[in-house]
Each structure stands twice: as C-alpha cells, then as structure tokens.
N, CA, C and O atoms as a Tinker XYZ file with bonds, in Angstrom:
   508  protein
     1  N    -36.022000    7.814000  -17.882000    73     2
     2  CA   -35.271000    7.375000  -16.685000    64     1     3
     3  C    -33.925000    7.952000  -16.813000    63     2     4     5
     4  O    -33.561000    8.104000  -17.979000    81     3
     5  N    -33.042000    8.334000  -15.835000    73     3     6
     6  CA   -32.146000    8.440000  -15.565000    64     5     7
     7  C    -31.416000    8.054000  -14.735000    63     6     8     9
     8  O    -31.748000    8.626000  -13.697000    81     7
     9  N    -29.994000    6.937000  -14.424000    73     7    10
    10  CA   -29.785000    7.045000  -13.112000    64     9    11
    11  C    -28.728000    7.617000  -12.545000    63    10    12    13
    12  O    -28.206000    7.408000  -11.450000    81    11
    13  N    -28.371000    8.620000  -13.701000    73    11    14
    14  CA   -26.811000    9.098000  -12.826000    64    13    15
    15  C    -27.361000   10.422000  -12.370000    63    14    16    17
    16  O    -28.582000   10.572000  -12.332000    81    15
    17  N    -26.421000   11.540000  -11.969000    73    15    18
    18  CA   -26.136000   11.996000  -11.152000    64    17    19
    19  C    -25.810000   13.287000  -12.511000    63    18    20    21
    20  O    -25.552000   13.336000  -13.714000    81    19
    21  N    -26.157000   14.685000  -10.685000    73    19    22
    22  CA   -25.632000   15.623000  -11.858000    64    21    23
    23  C    -23.849000   15.657000  -11.687000    63    22    24    25
    24  O    -23.174000   16.221000  -12.548000    81    23
    25  N    -23.312000   15.095000  -10.672000    73    23    26
    26  CA   -21.422000   14.877000  -10.571000    64    25    27
    27  C    -21.210000   13.967000  -11.448000    63    26    28    29
    28  O    -20.355000   14.604000  -12.063000    81    27
    29  N    -21.265000   13.232000  -11.879000    73    27    30
    30  CA   -22.237000   11.921000  -12.676000    64    29    31
    31  C    -20.284000   11.772000  -13.882000    63    30    32    33
    32  O    -19.517000   10.860000  -14.190000    81    31
    33  N    -20.354000   13.045000  -14.083000    73    31    34
    34  CA   -18.992000   13.620000  -15.453000    64    33    35
    35  C    -17.929000   13.950000  -14.248000    63    34    36    37
    36  O    -16.948000   13.244000  -14.478000    81    35
    37  N    -17.725000   14.657000  -13.161000    73    35    38
    38  CA   -17.068000   14.294000  -11.989000    64    37    39
    39  C    -16.656000   13.314000  -11.722000    63    38    40    41
    40  O    -15.439000   13.132000  -11.724000    81    39
    41  N    -17.803000   12.047000  -11.301000    73    39    42
    42  CA   -16.831000   11.252000  -10.412000    64    41    43
    43  C    -16.648000   10.120000  -10.662000    63    42    44    45
    44  O    -16.766000    9.125000   -9.947000    81    43
    45  N    -16.052000   10.338000  -12.732000    73    43    46
    46  CA   -16.561000    8.480000  -13.547000    64    45    47
    47  C    -17.039000    7.819000  -13.372000    63    46    48    49
    48  O    -16.526000    6.724000  -13.600000    81    47
    49  N    -18.929000    7.859000  -12.618000    73    47    50
    50  CA   -19.605000    6.826000  -13.097000    64    49    51
    51  C    -20.407000    7.201000  -14.377000    63    50    52    53
    52  O    -20.859000    8.319000  -14.626000    81    51
    53  N    -20.471000    6.518000  -14.847000    73    51    54
    54  CA   -21.099000    6.630000  -16.240000    64    53    55
    55  C    -22.287000    5.543000  -15.650000    63    54    56    57
    56  O    -22.013000    4.343000  -15.609000    81    55
    57  N    -23.474000    5.984000  -15.247000    73    55    58
    58  CA   -24.954000    4.476000  -15.244000    64    57    59
    59  C    -25.522000    4.541000  -16.317000    63    58    60    61
    60  O    -25.240000    5.092000  -17.381000    81    59
    61  N    -26.386000    3.914000  -15.962000    73    59    62
    62  CA   -27.463000    2.803000  -17.216000    64    61    63
    63  C    -28.246000    4.329000  -16.746000    63    62    64    65
    64  O    -28.472000    5.215000  -15.922000    81    63
    65  N    -28.452000    3.556000  -18.440000    73    63    66
    66  CA   -29.979000    5.252000  -19.383000    64    65    67
    67  C    -31.556000    4.071000  -19.582000    63    66    68    69
    68  O    -31.502000    2.987000  -20.163000    81    67
    69  N    -32.320000    4.424000  -19.194000    73    67    70
    70  CA   -33.054000    3.928000  -19.762000    64    69    71
    71  C    -34.250000    4.783000  -20.472000    63    70    72    73
    72  O    -34.621000    5.908000  -20.136000    81    71
    73  N    -34.717000    4.054000  -21.438000    73    71    74
    74  CA   -36.203000    4.662000  -22.063000    64    73    75
    75  C    -37.760000    5.300000  -21.747000    63    74    76    77
    76  O    -38.759000    4.785000  -21.245000    81    75
    77  N    -37.563000    6.274000  -22.127000    73    75    78
    78  CA   -38.214000    6.825000  -21.718000    64    77    79
    79  C    -39.910000    6.403000  -22.225000    63    78    80    81
    80  O    -41.002000    6.737000  -21.767000    81    79
    81  N    -39.599000    5.725000  -23.111000    73    79    82
    82  CA   -41.285000    5.485000  -23.865000    64    81    83
    83  C    -41.291000    3.726000  -23.756000    63    82    84    85
    84  O    -42.415000    3.224000  -23.737000    81    83
    85  N    -40.061000    2.743000  -23.682000    73    83    86
    86  CA   -40.706000    1.374000  -23.159000    64    85    87
    87  C    -39.844000    1.055000  -21.820000    63    86    88    89
    88  O    -40.045000   -0.090000  -21.415000    81    87
    89  N    -38.810000    1.911000  -20.944000    73    87    90
    90  CA   -38.346000    1.280000  -20.087000    64    89    91
    91  C    -37.035000    0.194000  -20.253000    63    90    92    93
    92  O    -36.696000   -0.391000  -19.224000    81    91
    93  N    -36.433000   -0.037000  -21.268000    73    91    94
    94  CA   -36.093000   -0.826000  -22.101000    64    93    95
    95  C    -34.209000   -0.085000  -21.561000    63    94    96    97
    96  O    -34.232000    1.145000  -21.503000    81    95
    97  N    -33.355000   -0.468000  -21.353000    73    95    98
    98  CA   -31.931000    0.298000  -21.764000    64    97    99
    99  C    -31.864000    0.876000  -21.938000    63    98   100   101
   100  O    -33.043000    1.193000  -21.779000    81    99
   101  N    -31.554000    1.470000  -22.167000    73    99   102
   102  CA   -30.969000    2.236000  -23.935000    64   101   103
   103  C    -29.161000    2.259000  -24.053000    63   102   104   105
   104  O    -28.467000    2.422000  -23.049000    81   103
   105  N    -28.609000    2.079000  -25.362000    73   103   106
   106  CA   -27.429000    1.773000  -25.619000    64   105   107
   107  C    -26.960000    3.221000  -26.153000    63   106   108   109
   108  O    -27.544000    4.301000  -26.245000    81   107
   109  N    -25.845000    2.848000  -26.421000    73   107   110
   110  CA   -24.274000    4.328000  -26.401000    64   109   111
   111  C    -24.456000    4.165000  -28.119000    63   110   112   113
   112  O    -24.331000    2.960000  -28.337000    81   111
   113  N    -24.669000    4.799000  -29.257000    73   111   114
   114  CA   -24.811000    5.197000  -30.514000    64   113   115
   115  C    -24.303000    6.169000  -31.256000    63   114   116   117
   116  O    -24.839000    7.249000  -31.008000    81   115
   117  N    -23.657000    6.202000  -31.895000    73   115   118
   118  CA   -22.585000    7.465000  -33.050000    64   117   119
   119  C    -22.762000    7.741000  -33.938000    63   118   120   121
   120  O    -22.135000    7.472000  -34.963000    81   119
   121  N    -24.084000    8.641000  -33.732000    73   119   122
   122  CA   -24.559000    9.195000  -34.965000    64   121   123
   123  C    -23.673000   10.161000  -36.082000    63   122   124   125
   124  O    -23.654000   11.388000  -36.180000    81   123
   125  N    -23.111000    9.351000  -36.703000    73   123   126
   126  CA   -21.970000    9.802000  -37.804000    64   125   127
   127  C    -21.985000   10.680000  -38.533000    63   126   128   129
   128  O    -20.931000   11.257000  -38.803000    81   127
   129  N    -23.274000   11.095000  -39.129000    73   127   130
   130  CA   -23.977000   12.486000  -39.626000    64   129   131
   131  C    -23.700000   13.300000  -39.219000    63   130   132   133
   132  O    -22.823000   13.923000  -39.816000    81   131
   133  N    -24.413000   14.054000  -37.520000    73   131   134
   134  CA   -23.825000   14.837000  -37.128000    64   133   135
   135  C    -22.745000   14.968000  -36.102000    63   134   136   137
   136  O    -22.425000   16.011000  -35.532000    81   135
   137  N    -22.095000   13.497000  -35.897000    73   135   138
   138  CA   -20.986000   13.588000  -35.283000    64   137   139
   139  C    -21.071000   13.676000  -33.750000    63   138   140   141
   140  O    -20.246000   14.395000  -33.185000    81   139
   141  N    -21.972000   13.026000  -33.032000    73   139   142
   142  CA   -22.573000   13.647000  -31.716000    64   141   143
   143  C    -23.129000   12.149000  -31.733000    63   142   144   145
   144  O    -23.702000   11.548000  -32.642000    81   143
   145  N    -22.607000   11.522000  -29.795000    73   143   146
   146  CA   -22.610000   10.343000  -29.687000    64   145   147
   147  C    -24.254000   10.245000  -28.944000    63   146   148   149
   148  O    -24.684000   11.268000  -28.410000    81   147
   149  N    -25.046000    9.076000  -28.948000    73   147   150
   150  CA   -26.987000    9.105000  -28.804000    64   149   151
   151  C    -26.815000    7.782000  -27.929000    63   150   152   153
   152  O    -25.917000    6.942000  -27.968000    81   151
   153  N    -27.828000    7.848000  -27.217000    73   151   154
   154  CA   -28.292000    6.824000  -26.741000    64   153   155
   155  C    -29.687000    6.622000  -27.031000    63   154   156   157
   156  O    -30.539000    7.507000  -27.096000    81   155
   157  N    -29.887000    5.138000  -27.233000    73   155   158
   158  CA   -31.375000    4.773000  -28.521000    64   157   159
   159  C    -31.741000    3.563000  -27.392000    63   158   160   161
   160  O    -31.114000    3.319000  -26.361000    81   159
   161  N    -32.700000    3.022000  -27.799000    73   159   162
   162  CA   -33.270000    2.711000  -27.642000    64   161   163
   163  C    -33.493000    1.227000  -28.635000    63   162   164   165
   164  O    -33.944000    1.394000  -29.768000    81   163
   165  N    -33.206000   -0.015000  -28.227000    73   163   166
   166  CA   -33.107000   -0.747000  -28.957000    64   165   167
   167  C    -34.283000   -1.897000  -29.370000    63   166   168   169
   168  O    -34.080000   -2.984000  -29.910000    81   167
   169  N    -35.643000   -1.283000  -28.925000    73   167   170
   170  CA   -36.747000   -1.461000  -28.740000    64   169   171
   171  C    -37.858000   -0.735000  -29.379000    63   170   172   173
   172  O    -38.922000   -1.289000  -29.653000    81   171
   173  N    -37.689000    0.111000  -29.540000    73   171   174
   174  CA   -38.526000    1.503000  -29.762000    64   173   175
   175  C    -37.024000    2.447000  -30.653000    63   174   176   177
   176  O    -35.805000    2.357000  -30.794000    81   175
   177  N    -38.125000    3.264000  -31.024000    73   175   178
   178  CA   -37.070000    4.619000  -31.325000    64   177   179
   179  C    -36.637000    5.569000  -30.976000    63   178   180   181
   180  O    -36.174000    6.527000  -31.596000    81   179
   181  N    -36.797000    5.304000  -29.615000    73   179   182
   182  CA   -36.346000    6.576000  -28.827000    64   181   183
   183  C    -34.455000    6.982000  -28.846000    63   182   184   185
   184  O    -33.538000    6.188000  -29.059000    81   183
   185  N    -34.407000    7.757000  -28.689000    73   183   186
   186  CA   -33.168000    8.532000  -28.843000    64   185   187
   187  C    -32.644000    9.344000  -28.052000    63   186   188   189
   188  O    -33.628000   10.066000  -27.890000    81   187
   189  N    -31.947000    9.743000  -27.500000    73   187   190
   190  CA   -31.718000   11.401000  -26.650000    64   189   191
   191  C    -29.755000   11.457000  -27.128000    63   190   192   193
   192  O    -28.995000   10.565000  -27.505000    81   191
   193  N    -29.626000   12.376000  -26.967000    73   191   194
   194  CA   -28.269000   13.169000  -26.868000    64   193   195
   195  C    -28.139000   12.873000  -25.616000    63   194   196   197
   196  O    -28.880000   13.018000  -24.643000    81   195
   197  N    -26.058000   12.000000  -25.908000    73   195   198
   198  CA   -25.337000   11.755000  -24.303000    64   197   199
   199  C    -24.994000   13.217000  -24.302000    63   198   200   201
   200  O    -24.651000   14.083000  -25.107000    81   199
   201  N    -25.348000   13.034000  -22.525000    73   199   202
   202  CA   -24.896000   14.666000  -21.955000    64   201   203
   203  C    -22.934000   14.654000  -22.071000    63   202   204   205
   204  O    -22.372000   15.704000  -22.384000    81   203
   205  N    -22.090000   13.356000  -21.776000    73   203   206
   206  CA   -20.868000   13.086000  -21.576000    64   205   207
   207  C    -20.725000   12.013000  -22.691000    63   206   208   209
   208  O    -21.351000   10.993000  -22.980000    81   207
   209  N    -19.521000   12.735000  -23.255000    73   207   210
   210  CA   -18.813000   11.385000  -24.554000    64   209   211
   211  C    -18.517000   10.194000  -23.090000    63   210   212   213
   212  O    -18.406000    9.038000  -23.496000    81   211
   213  N    -18.437000   10.281000  -22.147000    73   211   214
   214  CA   -17.644000    8.202000  -21.400000    64   213   215
   215  C    -19.402000    7.884000  -21.334000    63   214   216   217
   216  O    -20.473000    8.326000  -20.918000    81   215
   217  N    -18.905000    7.023000  -21.915000    73   215   218
   218  CA   -19.705000    5.933000  -21.608000    64   217   219
   219  C    -19.848000    4.269000  -20.694000    63   218   220   221
   220  O    -20.777000    3.578000  -20.274000    81   219
   221  N    -17.874000    4.161000  -20.728000    73   219   222
   222  CA   -17.154000    3.667000  -19.661000    64   221   223
   223  C    -15.709000    3.340000  -19.201000    63   222   224   225
   224  O    -14.681000    3.088000  -19.829000    81   223
   225  N    -16.056000    3.455000  -17.622000    73   223   226
   226  CA   -14.735000    3.649000  -16.341000    64   225   227
   227  C    -13.951000    2.383000  -16.180000    63   226   228   229
   228  O    -14.375000    1.564000  -15.364000    81   227
   229  N    -13.184000    2.197000  -16.655000    73   227   230
   230  CA   -12.702000    1.547000  -16.664000    64   229   231
   231  C    -11.380000    1.514000  -15.408000    63   230   232   233
   232  O    -10.248000    1.703000  -15.855000    81   231
   233  N    -11.487000    1.327000  -14.184000    73   231   234
   234  CA   -10.458000    2.156000  -12.468000    64   233   235
   235  C     -9.783000    0.942000  -12.597000    63   234   236   237
   236  O    -10.155000   -0.217000  -12.779000    81   235
   237  N     -8.590000    1.541000  -12.447000    73   235   238
   238  CA    -7.295000   -0.083000  -12.133000    64   237   239
   239  C     -6.633000    0.581000  -11.212000    63   238   240   241
   240  O     -6.124000    1.701000  -11.250000    81   239
   241  N     -6.691000   -0.261000  -10.330000    73   239   242
   242  CA    -6.046000   -0.044000   -8.099000    64   241   243
   243  C     -4.639000   -1.056000   -8.310000    63   242   244   245
   244  O     -4.480000   -2.263000   -8.492000    81   243
   245  N     -4.183000   -0.464000   -8.246000    73   243   246
   246  CA    -2.663000   -1.083000   -8.388000    64   245   247
   247  C     -1.738000   -1.239000   -7.040000    63   246   248   249
   248  O     -0.875000   -0.424000   -6.716000    81   247
   249  N     -2.129000   -2.641000   -6.181000    73   247   250
   250  CA    -1.486000   -2.120000   -4.889000    64   249   251
   251  C      0.045000   -2.472000   -4.892000    63   250   252   253
   252  O      0.390000   -3.647000   -5.022000    81   251
   253  N      0.833000   -1.608000   -4.771000    73   251   254
   254  CA     2.225000   -1.766000   -4.094000    64   253   255
   255  C      2.829000   -2.144000   -2.882000    63   254   256   257
   256  O      2.634000   -1.611000   -1.789000    81   255
   257  N      3.636000   -3.173000   -3.150000    73   255   258
   258  CA     4.717000   -3.846000   -1.911000    64   257   259
   259  C      4.871000   -2.945000   -0.573000    63   258   260   261
   260  O      5.766000   -2.152000   -0.279000    81   259
   261  N      4.248000   -3.150000   -0.188000    73   259   262
   262  CA     4.740000   -2.620000    1.181000    64   261   263
   263  C      6.452000   -2.211000    1.526000    63   262   264   265
   264  O      7.067000   -1.209000    1.889000    81   263
   265  N      6.747000   -3.527000    1.199000    73   263   266
   266  CA     8.327000   -4.183000    1.840000    64   265   267
   267  C      9.308000   -2.754000    0.734000    63   266   268   269
   268  O     10.484000   -2.454000    0.939000    81   267
   269  N      8.817000   -2.403000    0.133000    73   267   270
   270  CA     9.093000   -1.437000   -1.154000    64   269   271
   271  C      9.391000   -0.613000   -0.479000    63   270   272   273
   272  O     10.605000   -0.640000   -0.276000    81   271
   273  N      8.626000    0.582000    0.281000    73   271   274
   274  CA     8.932000    1.341000    0.536000    64   273   275
   275  C      9.165000    1.721000    1.477000    63   274   276   277
   276  O      9.028000    2.922000    1.712000    81   275
   277  N      9.706000    0.670000    2.586000    73   275   278
   278  CA    10.925000    0.837000    4.042000    64   277   279
   279  C     12.401000    1.058000    3.454000    63   278   280   281
   280  O     13.223000    0.191000    3.158000    81   279
   281  N     12.476000    1.984000    3.394000    73   279   282
   282  CA    14.049000    2.932000    3.986000    64   281   283
   283  C     15.303000    2.018000    3.905000    63   282   284   285
   284  O     14.917000    1.158000    3.113000    81   283
   285  N     16.362000    1.747000    4.195000    73   283   286
   286  CA    17.372000    0.981000    4.693000    64   285   287
   287  C     17.769000    1.654000    5.467000    63   286   288   289
   288  O     18.325000    0.984000    6.337000    81   287
   289  N     17.808000    2.811000    5.686000    73   287   290
   290  CA    18.156000    3.535000    6.617000    64   289   291
   291  C     17.453000    3.249000    8.163000    63   290   292   293
   292  O     18.001000    3.397000    9.255000    81   291
   293  N     16.779000    3.029000    8.026000    73   291   294
   294  CA    16.168000    2.164000    9.450000    64   293   295
   295  C     17.240000    1.483000   10.296000    63   294   296   297
   296  O     17.343000    1.604000   11.517000    81   295
   297  N     18.022000    0.757000    9.509000    73   295   298
   298  CA    19.253000   -0.161000   10.178000    64   297   299
   299  C     19.964000    0.493000   11.712000    63   298   300   301
   300  O     20.480000   -0.012000   12.709000    81   299
   301  N     19.526000    2.478000   11.046000    73   299   302
   302  CA    21.221000    2.993000   12.089000    64   301   303
   303  C     19.704000    4.026000   12.956000    63   302   304   305
   304  O     19.789000    5.193000   13.339000    81   303
   305  N     18.572000    3.202000   13.042000    73   303   306
   306  CA    17.621000    4.852000   14.008000    64   305   307
   307  C     17.707000    3.381000   15.357000    63   306   308   309
   308  O     17.232000    2.251000   15.471000    81   307
   309  N     18.958000    4.652000   16.455000    73   307   310
   310  CA    19.088000    4.165000   17.854000    64   309   311
   311  C     17.279000    3.857000   18.211000    63   310   312   313
   312  O     17.140000    3.205000   19.245000    81   311
   313  N     16.032000    4.210000   17.550000    73   311   314
   314  CA    15.375000    4.397000   18.563000    64   313   315
   315  C     14.301000    3.077000   18.284000    63   314   316   317
   316  O     13.207000    3.056000   18.849000    81   315
   317  N     14.808000    1.798000   17.193000    73   315   318
   318  CA    14.042000    0.633000   16.813000    64   317   319
   319  C     14.807000   -0.125000   17.517000    63   318   320   321
   320  O     16.037000   -0.091000   17.544000    81   319
   321  N     13.728000   -1.198000   18.414000    73   319   322
   322  CA    14.289000   -1.995000   19.362000    64   321   323
   323  C     15.457000   -3.023000   17.907000    63   322   324   325
   324  O     15.443000   -2.519000   16.784000    81   323
   325  N     16.278000   -4.272000   18.107000    73   323   326
   326  CA    16.918000   -5.002000   17.244000    64   325   327
   327  C     16.757000   -5.924000   17.458000    63   326   328   329
   328  O     15.906000   -5.734000   18.327000    81   327
   329  N     16.893000   -7.340000   17.389000    73   327   330
   330  CA    16.647000   -8.779000   17.392000    64   329   331
   331  C     17.279000   -9.661000   16.942000    63   330   332   333
   332  O     17.200000   -9.919000   15.741000    81   331
   333  N     18.085000  -10.370000   17.787000    73   331   334
   334  CA    18.563000  -11.757000   17.621000    64   333   335
   335  C     18.083000  -12.928000   16.964000    63   334   336   337
   336  O     18.664000  -13.617000   16.127000    81   335
   337  N     16.792000  -13.079000   17.519000    73   335   338
   338  CA    15.866000  -13.924000   17.567000    64   337   339
   339  C     15.170000  -14.053000   15.931000    63   338   340   341
   340  O     14.737000  -15.093000   15.435000    81   339
   341  N     15.189000  -13.368000   15.603000    73   339   342
   342  CA    14.903000  -13.948000   14.306000    64   341   343
   343  C     16.023000  -13.490000   13.080000    63   342   344   345
   344  O     16.345000  -12.321000   12.868000    81   343
   345  N     16.526000  -14.646000   12.347000    73   343   346
   346  CA    17.541000  -13.955000   11.745000    64   345   347
   347  C     17.319000  -14.107000    9.913000    63   346   348   349
   348  O     16.406000  -14.855000    9.565000    81   347
   349  N     17.905000  -13.610000    9.123000    73   347   350
   350  CA    17.945000  -12.832000    8.119000    64   349   351
   351  C     17.504000  -13.928000    7.411000    63   350   352   353
   352  O     18.179000  -14.937000    7.614000    81   351
   353  N     16.294000  -14.085000    6.404000    73   351   354
   354  CA    15.771000  -15.133000    4.873000    64   353   355
   355  C     16.866000  -15.664000    4.471000    63   354   356   357
   356  O     17.119000  -16.868000    4.520000    81   355
   357  N     17.804000  -14.530000    3.919000    73   355   358
   358  CA    18.756000  -14.306000    2.792000    64   357   359
   359  C     19.850000  -13.950000    2.970000    63   358   360   361
   360  O     20.448000  -13.921000    1.895000    81   359
   361  N     20.735000  -13.511000    4.170000    73   359   362
   362  CA    22.260000  -14.019000    4.383000    64   361   363
   363  C     22.384000  -14.306000    5.640000    63   362   364   365
   364  O     23.416000  -14.143000    6.291000    81   363
   365  N     21.085000  -14.857000    6.153000    73   363   366
   366  CA    21.346000  -15.524000    7.866000    64   365   367
   367  C     22.311000  -14.979000    8.739000    63   366   368   369
   368  O     23.253000  -15.526000    9.312000    81   367
   369  N     21.941000  -13.868000    8.746000    73   367   370
   370  CA    22.020000  -12.250000    9.643000    64   369   371
   371  C     21.909000  -12.762000   10.781000    63   370   372   373
   372  O     21.612000  -13.955000   10.831000    81   371
   373  N     22.084000  -12.120000   11.840000    73   371   374
   374  CA    21.668000  -12.605000   13.575000    64   373   375
   375  C     21.125000  -11.025000   13.494000    63   374   376   377
   376  O     19.986000  -11.009000   13.961000    81   375
   377  N     21.357000  -10.282000   13.255000    73   375   378
   378  CA    21.312000   -8.666000   13.677000    64   377   379
   379  C     20.157000   -8.483000   12.749000    63   378   380   381
   380  O     20.084000   -8.936000   11.607000    81   379
   381  N     19.130000   -7.659000   13.466000    73   379   382
   382  CA    17.835000   -7.136000   12.858000    64   381   383
   383  C     17.570000   -5.797000   13.290000    63   382   384   385
   384  O     18.170000   -5.329000   14.258000    81   383
   385  N     16.665000   -5.105000   12.606000    73   383   386
   386  CA    16.057000   -4.419000   13.179000    64   385   387
   387  C     14.200000   -3.500000   13.174000    63   386   388   389
   388  O     13.654000   -2.731000   12.383000    81   387
   389  N     13.980000   -3.835000   13.876000    73   387   390
   390  CA    12.244000   -4.394000   13.935000    64   389   391
   391  C     11.145000   -3.067000   14.087000    63   390   392   393
   392  O     11.211000   -2.139000   14.894000    81   391
   393  N     10.177000   -3.302000   13.082000    73   391   394
   394  CA     9.715000   -1.999000   13.592000    64   393   395
   395  C      8.230000   -2.464000   13.637000    63   394   396   397
   396  O      8.132000   -3.645000   13.304000    81   395
   397  N      7.054000   -1.876000   13.952000    73   395   398
   398  CA     5.628000   -2.571000   14.237000    64   397   399
   399  C      4.736000   -1.160000   12.588000    63   398   400   401
   400  O      5.011000    0.032000   12.454000    81   399
   401  N      4.010000   -1.780000   11.946000    73   399   402
   402  CA     2.860000   -0.051000   11.318000    64   401   403
   403  C      1.806000   -1.043000   10.508000    63   402   404   405
   404  O      1.948000   -2.143000    9.975000    81   403
   405  N      0.917000   -0.329000   10.633000    73   403   406
   406  CA    -0.168000   -0.360000   10.604000    64   405   407
   407  C     -0.716000   -0.609000    8.589000    63   406   408   409
   408  O     -0.266000    0.235000    7.814000    81   407
   409  N     -1.372000   -1.427000    8.165000    73   407   410
   410  CA    -0.852000   -1.676000    6.758000    64   409   411
   411  C     -2.016000   -0.381000    6.027000    63   410   412   413
   412  O     -3.119000   -0.439000    6.571000    81   411
   413  N     -1.931000    0.491000    5.150000    73   411   414
   414  CA    -2.326000    1.331000    4.000000    64   413   415
   415  C     -3.848000    0.968000    4.189000    63   414   416   417
   416  O     -4.533000    1.989000    4.118000    81   415
   417  N     -4.697000   -0.346000    4.442000    73   415   418
   418  CA    -5.861000   -1.064000    4.541000    64   417   419
   419  C     -6.099000   -1.418000    5.505000    63   418   420   421
   420  O     -5.648000   -2.520000    5.816000    81   419
   421  N     -6.992000   -0.616000    6.550000    73   419   422
   422  CA    -7.739000   -0.998000    7.017000    64   421   423
   423  C     -8.419000   -2.516000    7.883000    63   422   424   425
   424  O     -8.826000   -2.921000    8.972000    81   423
   425  N     -8.164000   -2.916000    6.469000    73   423   426
   426  CA    -9.263000   -4.532000    7.416000    64   425   427
   427  C     -8.064000   -5.069000    7.378000    63   426   428   429
   428  O     -8.236000   -6.288000    7.388000    81   427
   429  N     -6.255000   -4.670000    7.315000    73   427   430
   430  CA    -5.697000   -5.587000    7.627000    64   429   431
   431  C     -5.037000   -5.443000    8.707000    63   430   432   433
   432  O     -4.794000   -4.300000    9.096000    81   431
   433  N     -4.588000   -6.587000    9.450000    73   431   434
   434  CA    -3.833000   -6.473000   10.770000    64   433   435
   435  C     -2.608000   -5.915000   10.564000    63   434   436   437
   436  O     -2.153000   -5.731000    9.435000    81   435
   437  N     -1.612000   -5.418000   12.333000    73   435   438
   438  CA    -0.752000   -5.151000   12.451000    64   437   439
   439  C      0.615000   -5.306000   11.902000    63   438   440   441
   440  O      0.788000   -4.091000   11.808000    81   439
   441  N      1.328000   -5.622000   11.620000    73   439   442
   442  CA     2.682000   -6.168000   10.853000    64   441   443
   443  C      4.098000   -5.888000   11.536000    63   442   444   445
   444  O      4.313000   -4.746000   11.942000    81   443
   445  N      4.937000   -6.736000   11.661000    73   443   446
   446  CA     5.874000   -6.484000   11.972000    64   445   447
   447  C      6.723000   -6.758000   10.995000    63   446   448   449
   448  O      6.939000   -7.863000   10.498000    81   447
   449  N      7.454000   -5.211000   10.583000    73   447   450
   450  CA     8.770000   -5.467000    8.861000    64   449   451
   451  C     10.682000   -5.632000    9.861000    63   450   452   453
   452  O     11.412000   -5.125000   10.712000    81   451
   453  N     10.591000   -6.320000    9.242000    73   451   454
   454  CA    12.150000   -6.199000    9.847000    64   453   455
   455  C     13.478000   -5.839000    8.591000    63   454   456   457
   456  O     13.505000   -6.019000    7.373000    81   455
   457  N     14.475000   -5.271000    9.549000    73   455   458
   458  CA    15.497000   -5.171000    8.501000    64   457   459
   459  C     17.059000   -5.979000    8.372000    63   458   460   461
   460  O     17.196000   -6.458000    9.497000    81   459
   461  N     17.793000   -6.205000    7.884000    73   459   462
   462  CA    18.759000   -7.189000    8.282000    64   461   463
   463  C     19.726000   -5.991000    8.426000    63   462   464   465
   464  O     19.910000   -5.239000    7.469000    81   463
   465  N     20.484000   -5.764000    9.878000    73   463   466
   466  CA    21.615000   -4.931000    9.824000    64   465   467
   467  C     22.852000   -4.941000    8.682000    63   466   468   469
   468  O     23.586000   -3.989000    8.417000    81   467
   469  N     22.881000   -6.449000    8.005000    73   467   470
   470  CA    24.132000   -6.501000    7.482000    64   469   471
   471  C     24.210000   -5.915000    6.383000    63   470   472   473
   472  O     23.633000   -6.397000    5.409000    81   471
   473  N     24.813000   -4.945000    6.300000    73   471   474
   474  CA    25.488000   -3.588000    5.182000    64   473   475
   475  C     25.398000   -4.161000    3.696000    63   474   476   477
   476  O     24.653000   -3.711000    2.826000    81   475
   477  N     26.452000   -5.434000    3.522000    73   475   478
   478  CA    25.918000   -5.982000    2.526000    64   477   479
   479  C     24.353000   -6.816000    1.813000    63   478   480   481
   480  O     24.326000   -7.264000    0.666000    81   479
   481  N     23.393000   -6.860000    2.594000    73   479   482
   482  CA    22.689000   -7.270000    2.270000    64   481   483
   483  C     21.084000   -6.489000    2.352000    63   482   484   485
   484  O     20.284000   -6.286000    1.439000    81   483
   485  N     20.996000   -6.181000    3.721000    73   483   486
   486  CA    19.983000   -4.797000    4.074000    64   485   487
   487  C     18.147000   -5.240000    3.510000    63   486   488   489
   488  O     17.376000   -4.367000    3.110000    81   487
   489  N     17.745000   -6.802000    3.613000    73   487   490
   490  CA    16.787000   -7.093000    3.508000    64   489   491
   491  C     15.939000   -6.586000    4.395000    63   490   492   493
   492  O     16.076000   -6.068000    5.503000    81   491
   493  N     14.842000   -6.881000    3.557000    73   491   494
   494  CA    13.641000   -6.670000    3.834000    64   493   495
   495  C     12.133000   -7.609000    3.864000    63   494   496   497
   496  O     11.637000   -8.196000    2.902000    81   495
   497  N     11.588000   -7.542000    5.305000    73   495   498
   498  CA    10.674000   -9.084000    5.549000    64   497   499
   499  C      9.932000   -8.566000    6.235000    63   498   500   501
   500  O     10.114000   -7.469000    6.765000    81   499
   501  N      8.658000   -9.485000    6.380000    73   499   502
   502  CA     7.463000   -9.686000    7.368000    64   501   503
   503  C      7.906000  -11.093000    7.830000    63   502   504   505
   504  O      8.498000  -11.996000    7.240000    81   503
   505  N      7.271000  -10.937000    9.467000    73   503   506
   506  CA     6.741000  -12.662000    9.366000    64   505   507
   507  C      5.479000  -12.483000   10.195000    63   506   508
   508  O      4.742000  -13.445000   10.412000    81   507
C-alpha cells in the first residue's frame, strides 16, 4: 500500500510507504551495486524501487518583519493622517504619520503603523 499520490514529486510531499507483504513501514535503503534507491521492509525481505529520489523534505518558512517593508517616503504622503498624540519611541518627536494595514497572516488583527516625520529619525513602530 502506498500513501503517496501521483503528484507527490511536484508538491514536495514525501509519503510513507508500506510493505505489500506484511504491512510494516518501508525504509529507504541504497542499493550500492545498482546505484538505485530502494524502499525495504525491516521485517521481511520485501523491497521496491523508489519512484522519486527524494526521501525527506524540510520546508523552512521565514516570517519577515512587516516594519521593514514600510518605505519612509510615506511621511510626505498628503493623504495619510498625522498625529501628535503618539510620540516617537526613538527621538521623542511629536509628529508622525500613521496608517492601518492588514497583516499578511489573515488570522492577525488590523495594526496601526506609525512613521516618525523627523527627517533625521524616520523610525517605524506599531502600537
């Protein structure tokens, strides 16, 4: 019995394979003489050639800091509101623009982003 699908090579999914003789799990094994990858049962002598040379997929996801994606040019955007009620945590200036944006992750709440309008600071923060 094979739990992989026909498009497993395309999706990066490496399924678990089972022995057709005793239903135990098959493990990858190299046939050094023929230089091929096999799946072999550790209980009986059953083995089969692997259709896909990939035996393990390690997907790494990297979350980027959304504040680094904000361009400081927003300070000159006349359509963005300004506030003096939220001082800059870096320079303590009282002039900032702010806007609301939804996170890339849909389960997150809406967030207010602030950018300091001090040309020497341009610090970005959220509250």
